[in-house]
Amino acid sequence: MSSTVSIFPSGKESIKGTQFVRGACPHDCPDTCALVTTVQDGVAVEVRGNPEHKFTQGVLCTKVSRYTERTYHPERLLHPMRRRGPKGAGDFERVSWDEALSDIAQRLRAIAARDPQAIVPYSYCGTMGLVQGESMAGRFFHKLGASLLDRTICSNAGGEGLVHTLGAKVGMKVEFFARSRLILIWGSNSIASNLHFWRLAQEAKRCGAKLVCIDPRRTETAEKCHEHVQLLPGTDAALALAMMHELIGNDWLDHEYIEQHTLGWPALRERALRWTPERASAVCGVPAARIRSLARDWGTIRPAAIRLNYGMQRVHGGGNAVRAVACLPALTGAWRDPAGGMLLSSSGLFPVDRAALQRPDLLAGRTPRTINMVTIGDDLLRAPSPQFGPRIEALVVYNSNPVAVAPQSPKVVAGFAREDLFTVVLEQFQTDTADYADYILPATTQLEHWDVHVSYGHTDVVLNRPAIAPVGQARPNTQVFRELARRMDYREPCFAEGDESLCRTAYGDRVDFDRLLQQGYAPVDAPDAPFAAGGFPTPSGKCEFFSDRLARQGLDGLPDHVPNHEPVGSSTRYPLAMISPPARNFLNSSFVNVRSLRDIEGEPLLEIHASDAAARGIVADDSIVRVFNDRGEYRCKARVSDRARPGVVNALGVWWRKLGLAGTNVNELTSQQLTDIGRGPVFYDCLVEVEPA
Ligand SMILES: Nc1nc2c(c(=O)[nH]1)N[C@H]1C(S)=C(S)[C@@H](COP(=O)(O)OP(=O)(O)OC[C@H]3O[C@@H](n4cnc5c(=O)[nH]c(N)nc54)[C@H](O)[C@@H]3O)O[C@H]1N2
Ligand SMILES: Nc1nc2c(c(=O)[nH]1)N[C@H]1C(S)=C(S)[C@@H](COP(=O)(O)OP(=O)(O)OC[C@H]3O[C@@H](n4cnc5c(=O)[nH]c(N)nc54)[C@H](O)[C@@H]3O)O[C@H]1N2
Ligand code: SF4
Ligand SMILES: [Mo]
């Protein structure tokens, strides 16, 4: 890591033709690093962490420190392409931008004339940027009257669970974890997916803090914590309720805090008293003594903090699980200390003006249906009906790779393969999804466009300036939607707004844009101990153990253990629970095509415990296995390892199907069922069987 001085000599950003351009990491990662790109003769030669940014500290993960490899990848899409072969074959011919955009506009116009809801935008967090995400795109689809998209595929269950308990996606300020004395790292492999938080946890550890990891997998994070609670997937609420049982029994409660700042304690108390550690032990697959000692730690060590992550809410009861865990800090008054409480997401602190960016007013009174991105497989195959509305006739995909990442790929693939579906994909690479496009439009990478970011793991807005000119004929998403709008004859001035201006629009005057331009980042208002004296942003102003809003939706007002759709032991044919958490060197399906990173990951891998392997005649490490259930089958290498607990197999990473072993990936097996709260996916609620291939 170089010193500040050599990167920003005397405040200038250029020495002898070498420029240093400040940016933001675009990826769906809580860390939202501030970047500095070194540019020589118009070529980006290096991407580094900004050493001035306190959270980034000049350090990037392996993936993004190789960002130039991605930007100048020999397989970058460089010009628009039109399909020539059958869908999915990946056979395309080069066309001009004008030809592509004119034809797309004409096709969309014809469909919209019948019913604009037959057109569906499909996008997620390929970039987390507010501008290249849902700004011009939002305006375009609102004006068109297209179906709305419920963007639920990652964090909705936990996000809504949190909102129904604490009131918003807010929590501890991340830097205070360095001063905690107890940290529960819950459903998070921080070393792989929240690296800069791990640095703070290490700092706390050096000062004597105890670290406990709660995760079905023995991750690289779990093995570096003092203790590991290796529970069965989807049993976190049971664990949290049994912890409450012990807090009550031993009177490790902050009665004054509970009295003044919480709602629904008598009812929650009654429920928790039914969750003895023995009962939870049977559900969680964890010894009762382990649960007792965890509760003792939580009840007696101060300050105590929880870093919760989304890994634990990709199961049927994901929303309830987050609700149950989010009650724990209030029960012990952990919030009183800035280094106590919890953090799942800080994104609710960012004062983004989404209405100004996305202009829902352009709907002009129309109320299109909403498609849940999790069930795109079923929905593409659905016939028109009064409940569903028109058949989906067109999909416009950007910032996402649904054929790889959406659950139950056999259905998703069948949907994308429909010859009567018109599909446009804006992409940097020819992904599994792009193979099914009628048109592929080449997109810029973060080094080539403007953007501005929120973070869900810290509290700074980060600005991204373009460092180089677009590679080939690539265009920012915004420019594509601007030009489509022009061809559709949309005359509102908002369709002419440029990208730098959109960066300003994102925060209006709530963030100092000049500071962003100069420094690259700027803090949002974030109190040090947000709930030390209550003041939760819920309707009652209290931490809502009981949620009236949920009860009014006909749901349980109190958190409870909601069993998996596919609980372990419920099927004799499929006795193993499969989870598919991130691979360290990929980011969802991004980077799978970056050779140097794929080489580190090797091949698609399934971790299996020695006892489960032996029972199936899987003896040699790295032998090929068949993983299957009624939805499909997947081939990968087996790794016999105690990273997997008995009864649970870990399939790492969302590989590109075409770069896997047999043209499929792990989502061949996952289901389109939804979570209890938030309509989210249940990727980690999936039973399978494994056999040697
Ligand atoms: N390197 C890398 N970083 C990433 C990503 C990536 O793909 N690669 N993905 C990014 C994305 S999209 C997100 S949403 C964020 C957050 O990403 P998350 O998906 O939350 O990722 P992790 O922090 O790795 O946490 C997942 C952990 O939860 C564990 N887990 C699975 N089921 C359960 C359960 O039922 N209970 C509990 N307690 N734990 C469970 C898994 O074993 C895993 O270790 O990270 C981002 N960062
Ligand atoms: N089995 C299983 N499935 C999962 C998960 C899991 O843990 N297990 N994790 C889930 C989670 S948490 C998430 S968030 C989703 C993620 O799913 P997605 O959001 O679809 O994420 P990626 O797979 O990274 O694909 C993003 C795509 O956007 C493209 N892209 C990046 N920047 C731009 C841009 O500026 N313009 C355009 N046009 N394209 C761009 C990238 O090249 C990439 O192909 O996957 C989910 N799927
Ligand atoms: S992926 Fe995460 S850790 Fe890596 S550079 Fe981006 S924000 Fe930082
Ligand atoms: Mo995610």
PDB file of C-alpha atoms and ligand atoms in Angstrom, residues 28 124 153-155 314 456 588, ligand 4:
ATOM      1  CA  ASP A  28     -22.767  -6.086  -4.629  1.00  0.00           C
ATOM      2  CA  TYR A 124     -30.218  -6.447 -10.142  1.00  0.00           C
ATOM      3  CA  ILE A 153     -33.361 -11.943  -5.046  1.00  0.00           C
ATOM      4  CA  CYS A 154     -30.871 -11.073  -2.340  1.00  0.00           C
ATOM      5  CA  SER A 155     -31.940  -9.338   0.827  1.00  0.00           C
ATOM      6  CA  ARG A 314     -32.176 -17.462   2.232  1.00  0.00           C
ATOM      7  CA  TYR A 456     -24.748  -1.335   3.007  1.00  0.00           C
ATOM      8  CA  ASN A 588     -22.209 -13.998  -7.515  1.00  0.00           C
TER       9      ASN A 588
HETATM   10 MO    MO B   4     -26.792 -10.578  -2.764  1.00  0.00          MO
END
